[in-house]
XYZ file of C-alpha atoms in Angstrom:
319
model
C 54.854 -27.091 -13.052
C 52.946 -28.271 -15.972
C 49.536 -26.656 -16.891
C 46.398 -27.991 -18.655
C 46.096 -25.081 -21.532
C 42.267 -26.087 -22.129
C 41.645 -26.014 -18.426
C 43.472 -22.684 -18.190
C 41.240 -21.291 -21.031
C 38.036 -22.657 -19.239
C 39.504 -20.661 -15.970
C 39.860 -17.368 -17.449
C 36.501 -17.758 -19.356
C 34.590 -18.122 -16.490
C 36.263 -15.449 -14.309
C 35.427 -13.143 -17.645
C 31.717 -13.775 -17.419
C 31.950 -13.202 -13.821
C 33.400 -9.647 -14.178
C 30.932 -8.749 -16.981
C 27.748 -9.747 -14.757
C 29.441 -7.611 -11.781
C 29.434 -4.420 -13.812
C 26.186 -4.731 -15.012
C 24.733 -5.161 -11.575
C 26.745 -2.103 -10.518
C 25.730 0.145 -13.251
C 21.961 -0.777 -12.732
C 22.542 0.099 -9.030
C 24.031 2.995 -9.212
C 21.559 4.448 -11.831
C 18.921 4.007 -9.224
C 20.346 5.516 -6.086
C 19.217 8.998 -6.523
C 15.663 7.515 -6.741
C 16.120 5.412 -3.717
C 17.865 8.345 -1.568
C 15.384 10.532 -2.457
C 12.226 8.516 -1.191
C 14.147 7.742 1.950
C 14.566 11.525 2.591
C 10.701 11.783 2.069
C 9.925 8.840 4.010
C 12.088 9.893 6.877
C 10.739 13.561 7.151
C 8.891 13.757 10.591
C 5.801 16.191 11.073
C 7.077 17.394 14.295
C 9.261 19.870 12.363
C 8.442 22.838 10.334
C 7.470 21.753 7.079
C 9.912 24.369 5.304
C 12.521 26.232 7.210
C 13.788 28.154 4.339
C 17.142 26.168 3.899
C 15.722 23.056 2.444
C 17.458 21.553 -0.308
C 14.512 19.107 -1.358
C 13.919 19.351 -5.396
C 16.893 21.674 -5.939
C 20.185 20.789 -8.057
C 23.490 22.539 -7.344
C 25.754 24.012 -10.111
C 28.574 26.480 -10.770
C 26.385 28.350 -12.700
C 24.173 31.407 -11.477
C 21.140 30.833 -9.105
C 17.895 30.321 -10.705
C 14.169 30.306 -9.804
C 12.888 27.118 -9.380
C 9.484 26.840 -10.909
C 6.953 24.225 -11.928
C 3.357 24.244 -13.216
C 0.376 23.392 -11.103
C -2.728 21.248 -12.589
C -4.003 24.296 -14.420
C -0.891 24.614 -16.121
C 0.081 28.053 -14.356
C 3.584 28.637 -13.391
C 4.456 28.363 -9.591
C 7.514 29.834 -7.949
C 9.801 28.175 -5.959
C 8.045 28.762 -2.679
C 4.684 28.098 -3.923
C 6.173 24.801 -4.952
C 7.387 23.915 -1.566
C 4.085 24.957 0.036
C 2.509 22.766 -2.487
C 5.014 20.015 -1.462
C 4.263 20.613 2.252
C 0.733 20.204 1.771
C 1.227 16.842 0.236
C 3.555 15.770 2.891
C 1.012 16.965 5.830
C -2.355 17.085 4.166
C -4.161 17.380 7.593
C -1.798 19.745 9.093
C -0.782 17.675 12.135
C 1.535 18.804 14.628
C 3.039 17.785 18.229
C 2.411 19.750 21.038
C 5.905 20.287 21.301
C 6.504 21.583 17.967
C 3.276 23.794 18.648
C 4.735 25.195 21.701
C 7.936 26.181 20.068
C 6.136 28.079 17.552
C 3.827 29.653 20.311
C 6.815 30.494 22.332
C 9.322 31.838 19.641
C 11.734 29.310 19.941
C 11.320 28.615 16.224
C 9.513 30.284 13.141
C 6.493 28.940 12.252
C 5.750 27.737 8.616
C 2.217 30.045 8.083
C -0.682 31.135 9.969
C -1.752 28.184 11.801
C -4.956 27.874 14.197
C -5.796 24.345 16.109
C -9.485 24.611 17.379
C -9.320 22.388 20.684
C -12.600 21.239 22.488
C -12.707 20.118 26.181
C -15.019 18.065 28.003
C -16.810 16.256 25.478
C -18.055 13.975 24.262
C -21.580 14.550 24.563
C -24.576 13.274 22.434
C -26.173 16.715 21.738
C -23.112 19.084 20.977
C -20.070 17.048 20.026
C -22.045 15.526 16.734
C -23.094 19.307 15.921
C -19.440 20.425 16.152
C -18.230 17.668 13.850
C -20.978 18.512 11.501
C -19.691 21.965 11.273
C -16.372 20.902 10.915
C -17.010 18.456 8.249
C -19.031 21.298 6.231
C -16.196 23.460 6.464
C -13.817 20.860 5.449
C -11.487 21.175 8.411
C -10.637 19.325 11.844
C -9.852 20.034 15.169
C -8.606 18.245 18.402
C -10.943 17.170 21.121
C -9.813 16.664 24.804
C -12.510 13.863 26.010
C -13.367 13.389 29.727
C -14.212 9.871 29.842
C -15.916 9.998 33.129
C -15.367 6.175 33.907
C -17.240 5.317 30.929
C -18.137 6.253 27.276
C -20.311 3.381 26.262
C -22.989 5.659 25.516
C -20.949 8.269 23.930
C -18.985 5.408 21.674
C -20.306 5.925 18.248
C -19.501 10.028 18.602
C -15.932 8.712 19.625
C -15.469 6.742 16.813
C -16.875 9.193 14.187
C -14.659 11.981 15.808
C -11.528 9.861 14.659
C -13.211 8.232 11.326
C -13.733 11.943 10.255
C -9.948 12.807 10.713
C -9.921 14.864 13.759
C -7.588 14.173 16.731
C -8.486 12.964 20.375
C -6.102 13.890 23.413
C -6.359 12.886 26.623
C -8.050 15.047 29.351
C -9.210 13.324 32.280
C -11.096 10.520 33.566
C -12.362 11.808 36.697
C -11.952 15.961 35.989
C -12.247 16.517 39.837
C -9.899 19.280 40.817
C -9.970 18.118 44.569
C -8.337 14.835 43.472
C -6.299 15.908 40.840
C -4.788 18.905 42.570
C -5.323 18.299 46.632
C -4.788 21.765 48.433
C -4.191 23.453 45.122
C -0.939 20.959 44.273
C -0.858 18.444 41.756
C -0.940 14.896 42.951
C 1.279 13.397 40.425
C 0.981 9.638 40.919
C -3.041 10.203 40.585
C -2.697 12.287 37.809
C -0.967 9.574 36.070
C -3.259 6.611 36.979
C -6.252 8.886 35.506
C -4.565 9.424 32.493
C -4.161 5.626 32.057
C -7.832 4.877 32.873
C -8.682 7.415 30.457
C -6.633 5.966 27.847
C -8.034 2.442 28.469
C -11.711 3.788 28.286
C -10.922 4.994 24.622
C -9.097 1.893 23.467
C -12.063 -0.218 24.610
C -13.977 1.675 21.856
C -11.090 2.065 19.528
C -8.927 -0.759 19.693
C -5.007 0.304 19.444
C -6.026 4.169 19.776
C -2.688 5.981 21.130
C -1.976 9.632 21.379
C 0.797 11.860 22.574
C -0.932 14.933 23.802
C -3.120 15.905 26.812
C -4.397 19.018 28.816
C -4.546 19.243 32.166
C -8.161 20.259 33.640
C -8.183 23.722 34.487
C -4.949 24.436 32.377
C -1.526 23.540 33.809
C -0.846 26.863 35.133
C -3.490 27.194 37.700
C -1.865 24.795 40.163
C 1.180 23.997 42.191
C 3.603 21.444 41.622
C 2.783 21.545 37.999
C 6.657 21.656 36.374
C 6.993 18.188 38.276
C 3.726 17.192 36.795
C 4.101 18.202 33.235
C 7.838 16.432 33.434
C 6.144 13.138 34.817
C 3.263 13.077 32.079
C 5.834 13.789 29.420
C 7.970 10.365 30.722
C 4.865 8.891 30.841
C 4.441 9.348 27.006
C 2.121 12.473 26.629
C 2.979 16.335 26.066
C 0.800 18.878 28.056
C -0.938 21.574 25.961
C -2.747 24.856 27.116
C -4.156 27.455 24.768
C -3.346 30.730 23.575
C -6.999 32.055 23.648
C -10.221 30.794 24.409
C -13.898 32.210 23.128
C -15.150 31.911 26.997
C -17.801 29.708 26.098
C -17.476 27.938 29.440
C -16.436 31.148 31.560
C -19.168 31.819 34.161
C -17.866 35.379 34.393
C -18.517 35.952 30.588
C -21.764 37.531 30.292
C -22.026 37.675 26.250
C -21.666 34.127 25.145
C -23.439 35.358 21.636
C -21.442 34.546 18.495
C -20.228 37.885 18.366
C -19.098 37.795 22.002
C -17.452 34.561 21.678
C -15.331 35.993 18.809
C -14.848 39.276 20.559
C -13.146 37.618 23.563
C -10.877 35.625 21.329
C -9.844 38.448 19.702
C -9.395 40.386 22.553
C -7.038 38.027 24.098
C -5.100 37.916 20.737
C -4.428 41.297 20.577
C -1.806 41.363 23.363
C 0.329 39.077 21.213
C -0.298 40.642 17.007
C 2.937 39.173 15.742
C 2.237 35.528 16.880
C 1.093 33.316 13.929
C -0.032 30.158 15.701
C -2.883 30.292 17.956
C -4.565 27.146 19.998
C -8.537 28.141 20.728
C -10.193 26.904 23.983
C -13.785 25.992 23.516
C -15.940 23.189 25.242
C -18.393 20.571 23.640
C -20.145 19.048 26.804
C -24.100 18.741 26.575
C -24.651 21.801 28.583
C -22.700 24.349 26.649
C -24.753 24.759 23.490
C -23.115 28.447 22.725
C -20.079 26.735 21.325
C -22.138 25.203 18.539
C -23.946 28.567 17.807
C -20.719 30.446 17.347
C -18.596 27.827 16.022
C -19.354 29.154 12.182
C -18.063 32.761 13.058
C -15.186 31.327 14.938
C -13.939 29.400 11.890
C -14.812 32.529 9.636
C -12.810 34.693 11.526
C -9.655 32.813 11.313
C -10.329 31.700 7.710
C -10.776 35.267 6.577
C -7.476 36.261 7.830
C -5.578 33.495 6.217
C -5.030 30.824 8.670
C -4.717 27.273 7.909
C -6.611 24.778 10.166
C -4.518 22.045 11.911
C -5.095 19.211 14.570
C -2.529 18.259 17.566
C -1.346 14.808 17.361
């Protein structure tokens, strides 16, 4: 079979050029692959897991030599140990200390080890025009955030600016109730699941009328989830609907009719007394209230914050 030598040369030259170009592309791709894989690992990290479980390999290199302490420098030029680097990284990944209710319950019930001492300040039955803004002022003054379980009471038109401010300042809003009527929610002391779900739907729509696109995955049952019958089924139904319920680990007694001492010292005293039964627990969820009639919460909030700050707690929010 006859072949044209000139055409053969052209064909071989074209093949060589294609192979060279392909080799260059592959070399560039593999030189950058490490950067892309590292970025994906960070972006896919979820805040519902502890930020450091002691087994993370992020930032570590493997070698056949002896293990060495990972060190870095902080902005002041001081050396930081490996654990300090991890804590610094954790704060950058989750600067507001946001955690899901399901994760918090795992820490509280001892199913997982908490990454440190964290307290979640929570406020029920707001918003109010007189007390909630004062609570927000105190939180802002202290550079912390909290979680507000708002009672929407069929309309929040008068309180819409408070709702908007709550979110704009970095706080979290969870669902509480639209009616807050025990006789309707728990007739004869047993959870009415269809009514509870409808109540939650109405509540979230009222907030969305003020904050379009608002969403949340946490709620708190009025009166707590352990005061009524049929609550296991109610919790499951609410979770299937899209929200995790959460109660509290301690409270100040600011809305407790049986609490005779609602001074700042009395509120902290009740909270500390309840916590004393679980001295090894690292995570606390504090129940307080901010409706219009409850001014003692505002009066004692500084002392509550100081109590936890003096004991090395970080402040978190429930999302």
